Amino acid sequence: MYPMSKLTAAKQYECYLEVAALLKSISFNVIAISVDNATANRKFFTEYLCNGALQTHITDTTTGQPLFLIFDPVHGLKNVYNNFQSRKVFECPPMVRNLPDGCCARFHDIIDLYNLEAAMTLKKAHKLTIATLYPKSIEKTSVKLATSLLSESTRDALKFYAVHEDKASWTGTANFLTLMIKLWNIINVKTRTKGKHKRDYTMDPVRSSLDWKLEFLREFASFLQEWEDSKKPGLTRETFFALRHTCLSLAECASYLLDHLGFDYVLLGHLQSDAIESRFGWLRQLSGANYYISMRQVIEGNIKIRALSLLKYSGFSVNEIDDVIQSDASRKRNTTDLAEDALADSMAESLLHLRWPSSNDANVIFYVSGAMARSVVRITRCEHCKEELVSPDPLAPIEMDDAFDYGAATFLEDVNRGGLTRPNDYSFELAVNCWRVFETIKSSLALKAQLLAAECQRSLFVKIIDRVTDISNCGQLLVSENYCVRGHDLKLLLVQRLFNCFAKNAIKQLNTEANQGSRQPAKRRKIAKLSSSSHQ
Ligand SMILES: [Zn+2]
């Protein structure tokens, strides 16, 4: 993959040499190169590979093997459709057996056909759409539009109306479609059994170098030459050139594979750029249907596609994989749960001598617990929660342990301008106890390390609080469970929020400590620099 803003033939030749060497190094045997009919591509083939005169193949100088040069047949077909749509009239010369009298094809016949059937519930030319007749410029690259025109249903409808509805002039257009459909059928065979399934001998694989289909391709190339030489309305010069070349290259390539490499049959539908084009389409879809995708999107898209492809060939269904992932996730959850329980047990046991908050600490705890209570109520939107957590009486003193003989509400009252929430005893007491546990963990190197290393610090902390406040477990701090009448787990909701607050500050502190080492020398350097400059 080469990121490129403007492709030139020279650049392409460089890429080709690199890719060819790479493919050789991994033992790939390259038979053909397929490009679309862009100017840079034609120049690359003609001037860089063929020294000025385009050949159907070049000879690899190291192996002596031919390398066939093909303009993607799918692009050729799209170009025929686009030429027909924009130029409106084709006047074809005769072609042996296939088009004995030549024909005149008019795009307007297709439009008339579409309009004739427009109001019908059932249409013969059911593949025709308004987009086929008036494609937007972006749609001109769509194979679907080309095949909706060059399809048997369109051709058969034209024939039908030519015979039964006084539209004899449509015969010429139908004959042209017949010829193009035959060409397309022959060069688009991708499976060995397509001809059998479709009951159409033109879709059989090529089984011998004497196959009539290869002869048809050569005849078609001469037909195109004659058509172009006639100067009558036809394809553009580029389309004539590329399509003619490709018919000859495909025929030669198939003969080579059958006669020299001993292939049993050749599927011409694989000698095109379809596979890589569809991969590009897939990558664009994965990038949000974006036409110009970045290298990064290509790489990420390829990873997704590979995973999907592995899945496809693994023989597993998506449901089976889903089950495995889910049972794996729940198993993992169970084991981490158990490990966390054990860790919480041991940490709770080692929590001895919990520190009391200072008066200053108590003030902040009071303030924060009010804010946390308010946050819980805001989330649950529940009057009962409010009753359980918030003090209705702004003047009620906080009744706490004897240890609290100072006014914990001072700070809140100081900063309060009427909007702050006063916690009730429960909220404050729980907050104080959480603070004490967190402080103790933070001041112990061993416990701090255990907390930091935990997979989910908050849920571990919640479990520790449960253990130290559990009466039946002889917990040292007695804070009851608290469910409001509607079932909100107020203790859990508060502890989680308090932990978030504590952790946020603790992390700030850790970051500051970690950065101190790197900041100090810089500061010194700066001072040294300043002082040295002051000496000058
Ligand atoms: Zn509630």
Coordinates of C-alpha atoms and ligand atoms in Angstrom, one line a residue:
M1 CA 0.0 0.0 0.0
Y2 CA 1.5 3.3 -1.1
P3 CA 0.0 6.6 0.2
M4 CA -0.1 8.9 -2.9
S5 CA -1.5 12.3 -3.7
K6 CA -0.8 12.3 -7.4
L7 CA 0.0 9.1 -9.2
T8 CA 2.5 9.2 -12.1
A9 CA 3.6 6.4 -14.4
A10 CA 7.2 6.7 -13.1
K11 CA 6.0 6.3 -9.5
Q12 CA 3.9 3.4 -10.4
Y13 CA 6.8 1.7 -12.1
E14 CA 8.9 2.1 -8.9
C15 CA 6.0 0.5 -6.9
Y16 CA 5.7 -2.3 -9.4
L17 CA 9.4 -3.2 -9.1
E18 CA 9.2 -3.3 -5.4
V19 CA 6.0 -5.3 -5.3
A20 CA 7.2 -7.7 -8.0
A21 CA 10.4 -8.4 -6.0
L22 CA 8.4 -8.9 -2.8
L23 CA 6.1 -11.4 -4.5
K24 CA 8.9 -13.3 -6.0
S25 CA 10.6 -13.5 -2.6
I26 CA 7.6 -15.2 -1.2
S27 CA 7.4 -17.6 -4.2
F28 CA 4.4 -16.1 -5.9
N29 CA 4.2 -16.7 -9.6
V30 CA 2.8 -13.6 -11.1
I31 CA 0.9 -14.2 -14.4
A32 CA -0.8 -10.9 -15.1
I33 CA -1.2 -7.3 -14.0
S34 CA -4.6 -5.7 -14.1
V35 CA -5.0 -1.9 -13.9
D36 CA -7.8 0.4 -14.8
N37 CA -7.8 2.6 -17.9
A38 CA -6.5 5.8 -16.3
T39 CA -3.9 7.8 -18.2
A40 CA -1.1 7.1 -15.8
N41 CA -1.8 3.4 -16.0
R42 CA -1.7 3.3 -19.8
K43 CA 1.5 5.3 -19.7
F44 CA 3.0 2.8 -17.2
F45 CA 2.2 -0.1 -19.4
T46 CA 3.2 1.4 -22.7
E47 CA 6.2 3.5 -21.8
Y48 CA 7.7 1.8 -18.7
L49 CA 6.9 -1.9 -19.3
C50 CA 6.8 -2.0 -23.1
N51 CA 9.3 0.7 -24.2
G52 CA 6.7 2.7 -26.2
A53 CA 4.6 0.1 -28.0
L54 CA 2.0 -1.7 -25.9
Q55 CA 2.2 -5.5 -26.0
T56 CA -0.2 -8.1 -24.6
H57 CA 2.6 -9.3 -22.4
I58 CA 6.2 -8.6 -21.5
T59 CA 8.8 -11.3 -20.7
D60 CA 10.3 -11.5 -17.2
T61 CA 14.0 -11.4 -17.9
T62 CA 15.0 -13.6 -14.9
T63 CA 12.4 -16.4 -15.4
G64 CA 11.7 -16.0 -19.1
Q65 CA 8.0 -16.2 -18.2
P66 CA 5.4 -13.9 -19.8
L67 CA 3.6 -11.3 -17.7
F68 CA 0.3 -10.4 -19.2
L69 CA -0.9 -6.8 -19.2
I70 CA -4.6 -6.3 -18.7
F71 CA -6.9 -3.3 -18.4
D72 CA -9.5 -4.3 -15.9
P73 CA -12.4 -5.8 -18.0
V74 CA -14.9 -4.5 -15.4
H75 CA -13.7 -1.0 -16.0
G76 CA -14.0 -1.7 -19.8
L77 CA -17.6 -2.6 -19.4
K78 CA -18.4 0.4 -17.3
N79 CA -16.7 2.6 -19.9
V80 CA -18.9 1.1 -22.7
Y81 CA -22.0 1.9 -20.6
N82 CA -20.7 5.5 -19.8
N83 CA -19.8 6.1 -23.5
F84 CA -23.2 4.9 -24.6
Q85 CA -24.9 7.0 -22.0
S86 CA -23.0 10.2 -22.9
R87 CA -22.6 9.7 -26.7
K88 CA -26.2 8.4 -27.2
V89 CA -25.6 6.7 -30.6
F90 CA -23.3 3.8 -31.6
E91 CA -23.0 2.7 -35.2
C92 CA -21.3 -0.7 -35.3
P93 CA -19.8 -2.5 -38.3
P94 CA -20.7 -6.1 -38.9
M95 CA -19.0 -8.8 -36.9
V96 CA -18.7 -12.4 -38.2
R97 CA -21.4 -14.7 -36.9
N98 CA -22.4 -12.4 -34.1
L99 CA -23.5 -9.2 -35.8
P100 CA -23.8 -10.0 -39.5
D101 CA -25.3 -6.7 -40.6
G102 CA -23.8 -4.4 -38.1
C103 CA -26.2 -2.3 -36.0
C104 CA -27.2 1.1 -34.8
A105 CA -27.8 1.4 -31.1
R106 CA -29.5 4.4 -29.6
F107 CA -29.5 5.2 -25.9
H108 CA -32.8 6.9 -26.4
D109 CA -34.4 3.5 -27.1
I110 CA -33.5 2.6 -23.5
I111 CA -35.1 5.8 -22.2
D112 CA -38.2 5.1 -24.2
L113 CA -38.3 1.6 -22.9
Y114 CA -38.0 2.8 -19.3
N115 CA -40.8 5.4 -19.8
L116 CA -43.0 2.9 -21.6
E117 CA -42.8 0.6 -18.6
A118 CA -42.6 3.3 -15.9
A119 CA -46.2 3.0 -14.8
M120 CA -46.5 -0.8 -15.1
T121 CA -46.7 -2.9 -12.0
L122 CA -44.6 -5.6 -13.6
K123 CA -41.8 -4.6 -15.9
K124 CA -39.9 -6.7 -18.4
A125 CA -36.8 -4.5 -18.2
H126 CA -36.9 -4.7 -14.4
K127 CA -33.3 -3.9 -13.9
L128 CA -33.5 -0.5 -15.4
T129 CA -33.7 2.4 -13.0
I130 CA -33.8 6.2 -13.4
A131 CA -30.1 6.1 -12.3
T132 CA -29.3 3.9 -15.3
L133 CA -30.6 6.6 -17.6
Y134 CA -29.3 9.6 -15.8
P135 CA -26.3 8.6 -13.6
K136 CA -24.7 11.1 -11.3
S137 CA -21.0 11.4 -11.9
I138 CA -20.2 9.3 -8.8
E139 CA -22.5 6.6 -10.0
K140 CA -20.6 6.3 -13.3
T141 CA -18.1 4.1 -11.4
S142 CA -20.9 1.6 -10.4
V143 CA -20.8 -1.8 -12.1
K144 CA -24.4 -2.2 -11.1
L145 CA -25.6 0.5 -13.5
A146 CA -23.6 -0.9 -16.3
T147 CA -25.0 -4.4 -15.8
S148 CA -28.6 -3.0 -15.4
L149 CA -28.3 -1.7 -18.9
L150 CA -26.2 -4.6 -20.3
S151 CA -28.6 -7.2 -19.0
E152 CA -30.7 -9.9 -20.6
S153 CA -33.9 -8.5 -19.2
T154 CA -33.3 -5.1 -20.9
R155 CA -32.3 -6.8 -24.1
D156 CA -35.3 -9.1 -24.0
A157 CA -37.7 -6.2 -23.4
L158 CA -36.3 -4.3 -26.3
K159 CA -36.7 -7.4 -28.5
F160 CA -40.3 -8.0 -27.3
Y161 CA -41.5 -4.5 -28.0
A162 CA -39.7 -4.4 -31.3
V163 CA -41.7 -7.4 -32.4
H164 CA -45.1 -6.9 -30.6
E165 CA -45.4 -3.1 -30.1
D166 CA -44.3 -1.6 -33.4
K167 CA -40.9 -0.6 -32.1
A168 CA -38.9 -2.2 -34.9
S169 CA -36.2 0.5 -34.5
W170 CA -35.3 -1.0 -31.1
T171 CA -33.9 -4.1 -32.8
G172 CA -30.5 -2.4 -33.4
T173 CA -30.1 -1.5 -29.8
A174 CA -31.1 -5.0 -28.7
N175 CA -28.5 -6.5 -31.1
F176 CA -25.8 -4.3 -29.6
L177 CA -26.8 -5.4 -26.1
T178 CA -26.7 -9.0 -27.2
L179 CA -23.1 -8.7 -28.4
M180 CA -22.0 -6.9 -25.3
I181 CA -23.7 -9.3 -22.9
K182 CA -22.0 -12.2 -24.7
L183 CA -18.6 -10.5 -24.2
W184 CA -19.4 -9.9 -20.6
N185 CA -20.6 -13.4 -20.0
I186 CA -17.4 -14.8 -21.4
I187 CA -15.0 -12.7 -19.5
N188 CA -16.9 -12.7 -16.2
V189 CA -16.9 -16.5 -15.4
K190 CA -15.7 -16.9 -11.8
T191 CA -16.9 -20.4 -11.0
R192 CA -16.5 -23.7 -12.8
T193 CA -20.2 -24.5 -12.7
K194 CA -21.6 -21.0 -13.6
G195 CA -22.5 -22.1 -17.1
K196 CA -24.3 -25.2 -15.9
H197 CA -26.3 -23.3 -13.3
K198 CA -27.3 -20.5 -15.6
R199 CA -27.9 -22.9 -18.5
D200 CA -25.8 -20.7 -20.6
Y201 CA -22.8 -22.1 -22.6
T202 CA -21.2 -18.7 -22.8
M203 CA -20.6 -18.9 -19.1
D204 CA -18.6 -22.1 -19.1
P205 CA -14.9 -22.0 -18.2
V206 CA -12.3 -21.9 -20.9
R207 CA -11.0 -25.5 -21.2
S208 CA -8.7 -25.4 -24.2
S209 CA -6.7 -22.9 -26.2
L210 CA -8.9 -23.8 -29.2
D211 CA -12.1 -22.8 -27.2
W212 CA -14.5 -20.8 -29.3
K213 CA -14.7 -18.2 -26.5
L214 CA -11.0 -17.3 -27.0
E215 CA -11.7 -17.1 -30.7
F216 CA -14.6 -14.8 -29.9
L217 CA -12.3 -12.5 -27.9
R218 CA -9.9 -12.2 -30.8
E219 CA -12.8 -11.5 -33.2
F220 CA -14.2 -9.0 -30.9
A221 CA -10.8 -7.2 -30.8
S222 CA -10.8 -7.0 -34.7
F223 CA -14.4 -5.8 -34.6
L224 CA -13.4 -3.0 -32.2
Q225 CA -10.5 -2.1 -34.6
E226 CA -12.8 -2.0 -37.6
W227 CA -15.4 0.1 -35.7
E228 CA -12.8 2.6 -34.6
D229 CA -11.4 2.8 -38.1
S230 CA -14.8 3.3 -39.6
K231 CA -14.9 6.7 -37.8
K232 CA -18.6 6.1 -37.2
P233 CA -20.1 7.1 -33.8
G234 CA -18.6 4.8 -31.2
L235 CA -16.6 4.5 -28.0
T236 CA -13.9 7.0 -27.0
R237 CA -10.4 6.4 -28.2
E238 CA -9.3 5.3 -24.8
T239 CA -12.1 2.8 -24.4
F240 CA -11.5 1.3 -27.8
F241 CA -7.8 1.0 -27.0
A242 CA -8.1 -0.6 -23.6
L243 CA -11.0 -3.0 -24.4
R244 CA -9.3 -4.2 -27.6
H245 CA -6.0 -4.8 -25.8
T246 CA -7.7 -6.6 -23.0
C247 CA -9.6 -9.0 -25.2
L248 CA -6.3 -10.0 -26.9
S249 CA -4.4 -10.2 -23.6
L250 CA -7.1 -12.4 -21.9
A251 CA -7.2 -14.8 -24.9
E252 CA -3.4 -15.1 -24.9
C253 CA -3.2 -15.4 -21.2
A254 CA -5.8 -18.2 -21.1
S255 CA -3.9 -20.1 -23.9
Y256 CA -0.7 -19.8 -22.0
L257 CA -2.2 -21.1 -18.7
L258 CA -3.8 -24.1 -20.5
D259 CA -0.9 -25.0 -22.9
H260 CA 2.2 -24.1 -20.9
L261 CA 1.2 -24.4 -17.3
G262 CA -1.1 -27.3 -17.8
F263 CA -4.3 -25.8 -16.3
D264 CA -7.4 -27.9 -16.7
Y265 CA -9.5 -24.8 -17.2
V266 CA -9.3 -21.0 -16.9
L267 CA -11.9 -18.7 -15.2
L268 CA -11.4 -15.4 -17.0
G269 CA -13.5 -13.7 -14.3
H270 CA -10.5 -13.9 -12.0
L271 CA -8.3 -11.9 -14.4
Q272 CA -9.7 -8.6 -13.2
S273 CA -9.3 -6.0 -10.4
D274 CA -12.7 -7.0 -8.9
A275 CA -11.2 -8.5 -5.7
I276 CA -9.0 -5.6 -4.8
E277 CA -11.7 -3.1 -5.8
S278 CA -14.2 -4.7 -3.5
R279 CA -11.6 -4.7 -0.7
F280 CA -11.3 -0.9 -1.2
G281 CA -15.0 -0.6 -1.1
W282 CA -15.1 -2.5 2.1
L283 CA -12.4 -0.4 3.7
R284 CA -14.3 2.8 2.7
Q285 CA -17.4 1.4 4.3
L286 CA -15.6 0.6 7.5
S287 CA -14.3 4.2 7.5
G288 CA -17.9 5.6 7.5
A289 CA -18.5 5.4 3.7
N290 CA -15.6 7.9 3.2
Y291 CA -14.0 7.9 -0.3
Y292 CA -10.7 9.4 0.8
I293 CA -9.4 7.1 3.5
S294 CA -6.2 7.6 5.4
M295 CA -3.4 5.0 5.8
R296 CA -4.4 4.6 9.4
Q297 CA -8.0 3.7 8.4
V298 CA -6.7 1.2 5.9
I299 CA -4.5 -0.5 8.5
E300 CA -7.3 -0.5 11.1
G301 CA -9.8 -1.7 8.6
N302 CA -7.6 -4.5 7.5
I303 CA -7.4 -5.8 11.1
K304 CA -11.2 -5.9 11.3
I305 CA -11.4 -7.7 7.9
R306 CA -8.8 -10.2 8.9
A307 CA -10.6 -11.0 12.1
L308 CA -13.9 -11.4 10.2
S309 CA -12.2 -13.6 7.6
L310 CA -10.8 -15.8 10.4
L311 CA -14.2 -16.1 11.8
K312 CA -15.7 -17.1 8.5
Y313 CA -13.2 -19.9 8.0
S314 CA -13.3 -21.1 11.6
G315 CA -16.6 -22.8 11.1
F316 CA -18.0 -21.2 14.2
S317 CA -21.3 -19.2 14.1
V318 CA -21.4 -15.7 15.5
N319 CA -23.7 -17.0 18.2
E320 CA -21.3 -19.6 19.3
I321 CA -18.5 -17.0 19.5
D322 CA -20.8 -14.7 21.5
D323 CA -21.5 -17.5 24.0
V324 CA -17.8 -18.1 24.5
I325 CA -17.0 -14.4 25.0
Q326 CA -19.8 -14.1 27.5
S327 CA -19.0 -17.1 29.5
D328 CA -15.4 -16.1 29.5
A329 CA -16.3 -12.6 30.7
S330 CA -18.5 -13.9 33.5
R331 CA -15.9 -16.4 34.5
K332 CA -13.4 -13.6 34.7
R333 CA -15.8 -11.5 36.7
N334 CA -16.3 -14.3 39.2
T335 CA -12.6 -14.8 39.7
T336 CA -11.8 -11.1 40.0
D337 CA -14.7 -10.8 42.4
L338 CA -13.4 -13.6 44.6
A339 CA -9.9 -12.1 44.6
E340 CA -11.2 -8.7 45.4
D341 CA -13.2 -10.1 48.4
A342 CA -10.2 -11.8 49.8
L343 CA -8.1 -8.6 49.4
A344 CA -10.8 -6.5 51.1
D345 CA -10.9 -9.0 54.0
S346 CA -7.2 -8.8 54.6
M347 CA -7.0 -5.0 54.1
A348 CA -9.9 -4.5 56.5
E349 CA -8.2 -6.6 59.1
S350 CA -5.0 -4.6 58.9
L351 CA -6.8 -1.3 59.5
L352 CA -5.9 -0.6 63.1
H353 CA -5.9 2.7 64.9
L354 CA -7.9 4.7 62.5
R355 CA -7.0 8.4 62.7
W356 CA -9.5 11.0 63.8
P357 CA -10.0 14.0 61.6
S358 CA -8.8 17.3 62.9
S359 CA -11.3 20.2 63.3
N360 CA -10.2 21.5 59.9
D361 CA -10.6 18.0 58.3
A362 CA -14.0 17.6 59.9
N363 CA -15.2 20.9 58.4
V364 CA -14.2 19.8 54.9
I365 CA -15.8 16.4 55.5
F366 CA -19.0 18.0 56.6
Y367 CA -19.0 20.2 53.6
V368 CA -18.2 17.4 51.2
S369 CA -20.7 15.0 52.7
G370 CA -23.4 17.6 52.1
A371 CA -22.4 17.9 48.5
M372 CA -22.3 14.1 48.1
A373 CA -25.7 13.7 49.7
R374 CA -27.0 16.3 47.3
S375 CA -25.4 14.5 44.4
V376 CA -27.1 11.2 45.4
V377 CA -30.5 12.9 45.6
R378 CA -29.9 14.5 42.2
I379 CA -29.3 11.1 40.6
T380 CA -32.1 9.2 42.3
R381 CA -34.6 12.1 42.2
C382 CA -36.2 10.6 45.2
E383 CA -37.8 12.4 48.1
H384 CA -37.1 9.4 50.4
C385 CA -33.4 9.5 49.7
K386 CA -33.4 13.2 50.6
E387 CA -35.1 12.5 53.9
E388 CA -32.5 9.9 54.7
L389 CA -29.4 12.0 53.8
V390 CA -30.1 15.7 54.1
S391 CA -30.8 17.7 57.2
P392 CA -34.2 19.4 57.0
D393 CA -33.3 21.8 59.8
P394 CA -30.4 24.1 58.9
L395 CA -29.9 24.8 62.6
A396 CA -29.9 21.3 64.0
P397 CA -26.6 20.5 65.6
I398 CA -24.7 17.5 64.4
E399 CA -24.8 14.8 67.1
M400 CA -21.7 12.8 66.8
D401 CA -19.3 10.9 69.0
D402 CA -17.9 12.6 71.9
A403 CA -14.7 13.0 69.9
F404 CA -16.5 15.7 68.0
D405 CA -16.7 18.6 70.3
Y406 CA -15.9 21.1 67.6
G407 CA -18.3 22.6 65.1
A408 CA -17.9 20.7 61.9
A409 CA -20.5 22.8 60.2
T410 CA -18.6 26.0 60.4
F411 CA -17.0 25.9 57.0
L412 CA -20.2 25.1 55.3
E413 CA -22.1 27.8 57.0
D414 CA -19.3 30.2 56.2
V415 CA -19.4 29.5 52.4
N416 CA -23.1 28.9 52.3
R417 CA -25.2 31.5 50.7
G418 CA -28.3 29.4 51.1
G419 CA -27.8 26.9 48.3
L420 CA -25.6 24.3 50.0
T421 CA -27.0 21.1 51.4
R422 CA -26.6 20.3 55.1
P423 CA -25.9 16.6 55.6
N424 CA -27.7 14.8 58.3
D425 CA -26.0 12.7 61.0
Y426 CA -26.0 9.6 58.8
S427 CA -24.3 11.2 55.8
F428 CA -21.7 13.0 58.0
E429 CA -20.9 10.0 60.1
L430 CA -20.5 7.8 57.0
A431 CA -18.3 10.4 55.4
V432 CA -16.1 10.7 58.5
N433 CA -15.6 6.9 58.7
C434 CA -14.8 6.7 55.0
W435 CA -12.3 9.5 55.5
R436 CA -10.7 7.7 58.4
V437 CA -10.3 4.4 56.4
F438 CA -9.0 6.2 53.3
E439 CA -6.5 8.2 55.4
T440 CA -5.2 5.1 57.1
I441 CA -4.8 3.2 53.8
K442 CA -3.0 6.3 52.3
S443 CA -0.6 6.5 55.2
S444 CA 0.4 2.9 55.1
L445 CA 2.8 2.0 52.2
A446 CA 1.7 -1.6 52.1
L447 CA -2.1 -0.8 52.1
K448 CA -1.6 2.0 49.6
A449 CA 0.3 -0.3 47.2
Q450 CA -2.5 -2.9 47.5
L451 CA -5.2 -0.3 46.7
L452 CA -3.3 1.2 43.8
A453 CA -2.7 -2.3 42.3
A454 CA -6.3 -3.3 42.5
E455 CA -8.2 -3.8 39.3
C456 CA -11.1 -1.7 40.4
Q457 CA -10.1 0.6 43.3
R458 CA -13.5 1.9 44.0
S459 CA -15.3 -1.4 44.4
L460 CA -12.4 -2.6 46.6
F461 CA -12.9 0.4 48.8
V462 CA -16.6 -0.1 49.0
K463 CA -16.0 -3.7 50.2
I464 CA -13.5 -2.6 52.8
I465 CA -16.0 -0.1 54.2
D466 CA -18.6 -2.8 54.3
R467 CA -16.3 -5.0 56.3
V468 CA -15.2 -2.3 58.8
T469 CA -18.7 -1.1 59.4
D470 CA -20.3 -4.6 59.6
I471 CA -21.7 -5.1 63.1
S472 CA -22.0 -8.9 62.8
N473 CA -18.4 -9.0 61.7
C474 CA -17.3 -7.1 64.8
G475 CA -16.5 -4.1 62.6
Q476 CA -14.9 -1.3 64.5
L477 CA -17.1 1.5 63.0
L478 CA -20.8 1.1 63.2
V479 CA -22.6 2.6 60.2
S480 CA -25.7 0.8 59.3
E481 CA -26.9 -0.1 55.9
N482 CA -29.3 2.5 54.6
Y483 CA -32.0 1.8 52.0
C484 CA -34.7 4.4 51.3
V485 CA -38.2 3.0 51.2
R486 CA -37.9 2.8 47.4
G487 CA -34.9 0.7 47.7
H488 CA -32.0 3.0 46.8
D489 CA -28.8 1.8 48.4
L490 CA -27.8 5.0 50.0
K491 CA -24.7 3.7 51.8
L492 CA -23.3 2.4 48.5
L493 CA -24.1 5.6 46.6
L494 CA -22.5 7.8 49.2
V495 CA -19.4 5.7 49.6
Q496 CA -18.8 5.6 45.9
R497 CA -19.0 9.4 45.6
L498 CA -16.8 9.9 48.6
F499 CA -14.2 7.6 47.2
N500 CA -14.2 9.5 43.9
C501 CA -13.5 12.7 45.8
F502 CA -10.8 11.2 47.9
A503 CA -9.2 9.4 45.0
K504 CA -9.2 12.5 42.8
N505 CA -7.2 14.4 45.4
A506 CA -4.9 11.5 46.1
I507 CA -4.1 11.1 42.4
K508 CA -3.3 14.8 42.2
Q509 CA -0.9 14.4 45.0
L510 CA 0.7 11.3 43.5
N511 CA 1.2 13.2 40.2
T512 CA 2.7 16.1 42.0
E513 CA 5.1 13.8 43.8
A514 CA 6.0 12.0 40.6
N515 CA 6.7 15.2 38.7
Q516 CA 8.7 16.7 41.5
G517 CA 11.8 14.7 40.5
S518 CA 11.7 15.9 36.9
R519 CA 10.8 19.5 37.8
Q520 CA 13.6 20.1 40.2
P521 CA 16.6 19.8 37.9
A522 CA 14.9 22.0 35.3
K523 CA 14.4 24.6 37.9
R524 CA 18.0 24.4 38.9
R525 CA 19.1 24.6 35.3
K526 CA 17.1 27.7 34.8
I527 CA 18.4 29.3 37.9
A528 CA 22.0 28.3 36.8
K529 CA 21.4 29.8 33.4
L530 CA 19.9 33.0 34.9
S531 CA 22.8 33.4 37.3
S532 CA 25.4 32.6 34.6
S533 CA 23.8 35.2 32.3
S534 CA 23.8 37.7 35.1
H535 CA 27.5 37.2 35.5
Q536 CA 28.2 38.3 31.9
Ligands
ZN1 ZN -34.7 6.8 47.2

